[in-house]
Short mmCIF file of C-alpha atoms in Angstrom, two decimals:
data_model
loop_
_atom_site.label_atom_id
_atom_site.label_comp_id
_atom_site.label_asym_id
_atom_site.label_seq_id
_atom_site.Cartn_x
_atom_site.Cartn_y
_atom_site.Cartn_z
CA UNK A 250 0.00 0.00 0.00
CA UNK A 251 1.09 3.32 -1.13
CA UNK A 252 1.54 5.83 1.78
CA UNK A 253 3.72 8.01 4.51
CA UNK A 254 4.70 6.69 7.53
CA UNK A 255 5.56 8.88 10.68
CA UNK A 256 6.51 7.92 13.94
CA UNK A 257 6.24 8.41 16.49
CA UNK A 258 1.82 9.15 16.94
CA UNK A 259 1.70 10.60 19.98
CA UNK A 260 5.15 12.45 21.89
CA UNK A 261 5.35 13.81 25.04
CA UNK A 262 8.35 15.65 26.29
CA UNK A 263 9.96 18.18 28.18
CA UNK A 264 12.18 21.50 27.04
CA UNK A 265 15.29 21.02 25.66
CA UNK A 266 15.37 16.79 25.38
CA UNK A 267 16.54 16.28 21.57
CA UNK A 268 13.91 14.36 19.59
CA UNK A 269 13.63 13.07 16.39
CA UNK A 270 10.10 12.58 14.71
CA UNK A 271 10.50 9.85 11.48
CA UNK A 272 8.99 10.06 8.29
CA UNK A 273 9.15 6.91 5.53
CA UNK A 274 7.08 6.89 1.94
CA UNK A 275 6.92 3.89 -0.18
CA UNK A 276 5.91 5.63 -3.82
CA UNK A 277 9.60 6.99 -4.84
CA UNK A 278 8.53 10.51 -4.40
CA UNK A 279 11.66 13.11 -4.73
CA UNK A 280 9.42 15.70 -3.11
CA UNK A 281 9.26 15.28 1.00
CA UNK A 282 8.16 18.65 3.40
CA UNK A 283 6.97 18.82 7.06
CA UNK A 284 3.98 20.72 7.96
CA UNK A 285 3.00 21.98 11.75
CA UNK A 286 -0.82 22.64 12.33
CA UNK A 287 -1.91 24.63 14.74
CA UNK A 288 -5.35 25.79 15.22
CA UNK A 289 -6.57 28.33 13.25
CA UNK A 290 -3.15 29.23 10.82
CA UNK A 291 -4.02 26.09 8.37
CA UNK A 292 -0.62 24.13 7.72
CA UNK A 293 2.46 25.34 7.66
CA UNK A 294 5.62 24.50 6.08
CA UNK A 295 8.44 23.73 8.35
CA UNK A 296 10.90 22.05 5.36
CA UNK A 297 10.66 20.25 2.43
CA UNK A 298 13.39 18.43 0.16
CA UNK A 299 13.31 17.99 -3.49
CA UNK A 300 15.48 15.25 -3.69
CA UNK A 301 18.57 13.38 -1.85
CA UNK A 302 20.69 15.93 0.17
CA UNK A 303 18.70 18.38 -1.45
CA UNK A 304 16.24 20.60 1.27
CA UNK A 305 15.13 24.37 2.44
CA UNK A 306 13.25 26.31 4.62
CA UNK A 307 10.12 26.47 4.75
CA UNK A 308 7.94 29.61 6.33
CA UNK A 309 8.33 28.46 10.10
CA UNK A 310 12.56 26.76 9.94
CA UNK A 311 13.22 28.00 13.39
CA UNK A 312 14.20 25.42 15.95
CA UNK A 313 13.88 22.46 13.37
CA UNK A 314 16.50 20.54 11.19
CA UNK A 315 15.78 18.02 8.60
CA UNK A 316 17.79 16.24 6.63
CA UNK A 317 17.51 13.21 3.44
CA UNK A 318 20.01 10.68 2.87
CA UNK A 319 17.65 8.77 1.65
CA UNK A 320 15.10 9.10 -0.81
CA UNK A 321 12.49 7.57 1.18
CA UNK A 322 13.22 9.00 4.78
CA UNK A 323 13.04 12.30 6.09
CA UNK A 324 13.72 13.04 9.04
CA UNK A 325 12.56 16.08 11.38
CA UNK A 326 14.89 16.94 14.42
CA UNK A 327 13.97 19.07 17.34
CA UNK A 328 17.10 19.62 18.79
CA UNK A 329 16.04 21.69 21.80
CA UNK A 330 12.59 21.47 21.99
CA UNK A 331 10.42 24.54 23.55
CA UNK A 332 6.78 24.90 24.45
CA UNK A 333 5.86 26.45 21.42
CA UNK A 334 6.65 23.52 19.19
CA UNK A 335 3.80 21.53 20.70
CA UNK A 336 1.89 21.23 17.83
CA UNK A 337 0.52 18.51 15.36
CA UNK A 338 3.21 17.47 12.54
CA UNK A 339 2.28 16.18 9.47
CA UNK A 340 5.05 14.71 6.95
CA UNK A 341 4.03 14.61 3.38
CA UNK A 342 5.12 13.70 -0.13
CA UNK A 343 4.82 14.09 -3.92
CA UNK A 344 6.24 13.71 -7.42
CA UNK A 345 7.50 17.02 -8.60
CA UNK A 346 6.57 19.66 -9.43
CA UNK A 347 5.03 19.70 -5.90
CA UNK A 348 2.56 22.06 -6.58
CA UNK A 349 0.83 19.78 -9.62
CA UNK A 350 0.99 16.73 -7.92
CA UNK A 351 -1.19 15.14 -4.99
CA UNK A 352 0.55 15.43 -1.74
CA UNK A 353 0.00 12.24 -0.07
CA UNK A 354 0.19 12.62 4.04
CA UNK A 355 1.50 10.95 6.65
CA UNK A 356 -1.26 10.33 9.48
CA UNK A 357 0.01 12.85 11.94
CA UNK A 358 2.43 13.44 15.10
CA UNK A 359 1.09 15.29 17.91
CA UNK A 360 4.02 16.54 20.05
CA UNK A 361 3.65 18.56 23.16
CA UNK A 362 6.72 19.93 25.01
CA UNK A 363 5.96 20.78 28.93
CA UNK B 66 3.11 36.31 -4.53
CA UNK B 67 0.26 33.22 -3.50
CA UNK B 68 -2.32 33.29 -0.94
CA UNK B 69 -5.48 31.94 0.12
CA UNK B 70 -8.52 33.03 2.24
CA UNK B 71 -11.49 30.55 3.13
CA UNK B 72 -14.24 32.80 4.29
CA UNK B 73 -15.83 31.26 7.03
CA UNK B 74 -13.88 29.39 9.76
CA UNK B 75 -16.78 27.52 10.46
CA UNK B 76 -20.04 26.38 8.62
CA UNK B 77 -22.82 24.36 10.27
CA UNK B 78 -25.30 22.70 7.90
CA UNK B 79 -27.93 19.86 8.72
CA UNK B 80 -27.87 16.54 6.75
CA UNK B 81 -29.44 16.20 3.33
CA UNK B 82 -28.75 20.15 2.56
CA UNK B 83 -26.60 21.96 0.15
CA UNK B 84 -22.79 22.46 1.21
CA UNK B 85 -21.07 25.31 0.37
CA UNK B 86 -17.02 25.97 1.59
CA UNK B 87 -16.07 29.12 0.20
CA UNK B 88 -12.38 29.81 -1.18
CA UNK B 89 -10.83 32.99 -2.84
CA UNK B 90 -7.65 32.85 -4.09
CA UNK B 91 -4.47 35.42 -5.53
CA UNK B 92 -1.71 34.18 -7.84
CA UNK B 93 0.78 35.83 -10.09
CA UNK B 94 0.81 33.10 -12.51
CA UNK B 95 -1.17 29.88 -13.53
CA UNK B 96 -2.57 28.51 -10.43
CA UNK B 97 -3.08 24.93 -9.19
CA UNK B 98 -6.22 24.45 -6.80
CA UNK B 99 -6.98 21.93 -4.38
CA UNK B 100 -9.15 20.99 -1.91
CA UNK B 101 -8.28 18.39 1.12
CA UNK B 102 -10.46 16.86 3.85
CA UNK B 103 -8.76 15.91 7.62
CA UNK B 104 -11.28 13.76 9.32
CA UNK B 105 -10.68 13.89 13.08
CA UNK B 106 -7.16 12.48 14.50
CA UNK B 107 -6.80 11.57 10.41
CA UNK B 108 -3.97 12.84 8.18
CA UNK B 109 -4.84 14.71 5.10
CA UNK B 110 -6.66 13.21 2.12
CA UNK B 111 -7.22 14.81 -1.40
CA UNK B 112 -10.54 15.79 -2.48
CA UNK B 113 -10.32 17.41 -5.87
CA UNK B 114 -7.71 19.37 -7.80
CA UNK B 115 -7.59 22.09 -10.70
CA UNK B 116 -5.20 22.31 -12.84
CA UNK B 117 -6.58 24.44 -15.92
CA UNK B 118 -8.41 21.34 -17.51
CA UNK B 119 -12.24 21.96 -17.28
CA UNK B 120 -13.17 24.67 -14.85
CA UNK B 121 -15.34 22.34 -13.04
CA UNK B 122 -14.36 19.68 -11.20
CA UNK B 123 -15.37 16.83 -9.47
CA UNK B 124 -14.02 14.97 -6.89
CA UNK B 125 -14.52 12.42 -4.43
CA UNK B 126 -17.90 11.44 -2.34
CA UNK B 127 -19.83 13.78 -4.47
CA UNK B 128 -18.12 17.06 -3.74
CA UNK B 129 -17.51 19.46 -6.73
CA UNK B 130 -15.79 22.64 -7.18
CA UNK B 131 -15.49 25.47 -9.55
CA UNK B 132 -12.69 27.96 -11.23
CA UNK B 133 -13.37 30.94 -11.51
CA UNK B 134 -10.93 33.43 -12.82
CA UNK B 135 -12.73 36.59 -12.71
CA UNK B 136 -13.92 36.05 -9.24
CA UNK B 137 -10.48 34.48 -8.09
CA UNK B 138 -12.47 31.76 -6.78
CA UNK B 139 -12.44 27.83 -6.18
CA UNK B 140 -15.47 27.16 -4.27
CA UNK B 141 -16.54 24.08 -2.71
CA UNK B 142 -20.06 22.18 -3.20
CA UNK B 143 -21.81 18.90 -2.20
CA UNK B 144 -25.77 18.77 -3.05
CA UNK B 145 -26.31 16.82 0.12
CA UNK B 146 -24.54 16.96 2.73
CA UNK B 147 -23.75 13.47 5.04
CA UNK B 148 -23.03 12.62 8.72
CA UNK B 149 -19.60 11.22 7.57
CA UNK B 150 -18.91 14.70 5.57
CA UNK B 151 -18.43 16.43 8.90
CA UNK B 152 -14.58 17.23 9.28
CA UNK B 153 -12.09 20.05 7.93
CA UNK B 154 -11.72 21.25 4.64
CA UNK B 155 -8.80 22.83 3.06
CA UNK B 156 -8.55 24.73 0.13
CA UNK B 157 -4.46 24.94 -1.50
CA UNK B 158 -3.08 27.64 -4.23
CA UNK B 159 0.16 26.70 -6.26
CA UNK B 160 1.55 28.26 -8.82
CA UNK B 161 3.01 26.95 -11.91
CA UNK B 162 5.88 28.60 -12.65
CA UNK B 163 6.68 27.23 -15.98
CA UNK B 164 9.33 25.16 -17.18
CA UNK B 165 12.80 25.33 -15.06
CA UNK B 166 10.94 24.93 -11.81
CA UNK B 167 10.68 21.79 -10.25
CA UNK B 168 9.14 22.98 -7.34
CA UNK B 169 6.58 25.32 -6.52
CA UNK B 170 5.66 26.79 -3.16
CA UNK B 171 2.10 25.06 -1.66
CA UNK B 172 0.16 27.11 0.16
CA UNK B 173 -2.81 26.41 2.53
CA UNK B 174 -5.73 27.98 3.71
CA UNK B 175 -6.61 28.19 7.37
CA UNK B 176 -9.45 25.71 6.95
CA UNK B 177 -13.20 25.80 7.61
CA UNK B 178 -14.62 23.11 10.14
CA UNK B 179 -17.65 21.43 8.54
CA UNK B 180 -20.24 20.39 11.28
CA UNK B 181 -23.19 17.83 9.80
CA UNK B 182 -26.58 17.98 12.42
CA UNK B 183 -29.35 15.24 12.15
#
């Protein structure tokens, strides 16, 4: 089955613990990005990647890295986590050109930092 | 430079009546539309896209949408709505850029929250 695997669901932590939220798609997509939702602001783009060793900011970068070695994984790092990255994460992917193509998403990681 | 407003954070309608999400749009160049649904504690799924083929299209579980250019618009529609239709809705702007660009910057609405009453 086709789809985007994040891990893990559910996270909760406290400031400044290093975490590392996973992301995995089956369909050879070169496009990957991370979204946060929060209520009311729609999705936002943390990062995305266009292919291996290739990514960039997004509109919210601050306090995240990312980073593809792989075509299939991408990886979102909090290194020092702060209460206002509690949030819900979503990872998604597409062929390119992103913006013509169906972004397929990952089911969600709701993180909350105390 | 892209953006996207849906009008109403919030639209209440009761089963079996019309549904209409409403989505206005601005874009420098040739835009791509979409709409996606999040079901509660669901990821993301696609409902219908634009992507200057016919100017209306249709999607899935009877939900259609239009393009209008003149009115910068991309609204949503569903004759009748259903129990299992209540969730959020999210309209998306991209722009094409032309050839050369292999990626091209996705925005998203805020979303409206679709309530369904018996």
């Amino acid at each position: 089955e086709a789809q985007v695997t994040q891990n893990p669901r559910y996270l909760i932590t406290v400031t400044g613990k290093k975490l590392t939220v996973t992301c995995s798609q089956n369909m050879n997509h070169e496009y990957m990005s991370w979204y946060r939702q929060d209520p009311g602001l729609g999705l936002r783009q943390i990062y995305y990647s266009m292919n291996v060793e290739v990514t960039d900011k997004g509109d919210v970068p601050e306090g995240y890295k990312v980073s593809r070695k792989e075509k299939r994984n991408f990886p979102l790092i909090l290194e020092s986590p702060s209460p206002n990255q509690t949030s819900l994460y979503f990872c998604a992917s597409s062929f390119l050109p992103a913006g013509a193509n169906v972004l397929t998403f990952g089911a969600g990681s709701r993180l909350t930092v105390l | 430079a892209q953006s996207v407003t849906q009008l109403d954070s919030h639209v209440s309608v009761s089963e079996g009546t019309p549904v209409l999400l409403r989505c206005n749009y601005s874009s420098s160049y040739s835009p791509s539309l979409f709409w996606y649904v999040q079901h509660p504690n669901k990821g993301l799924q696609l409902l219908l896209k634009y992507t200057s083929a016919a100017t209306l299209v249709k999607g899935i579980n009877g939900f259609e949408a239009e393009f209008k250019k003149s009115e910068t618009s991309f609204h949503l529609t569903k004759p009748s709505a259903h129990m299992s239709d209540a969730a959020e809705y999210f309209c998306v702007v991209s722009d094409l850029k032309g050839e050369g660009t292999s990626y091209d910057k996705v925005i998203f609405g805020p979303g409206t929250s679709l309530s369904v009453i018996p």
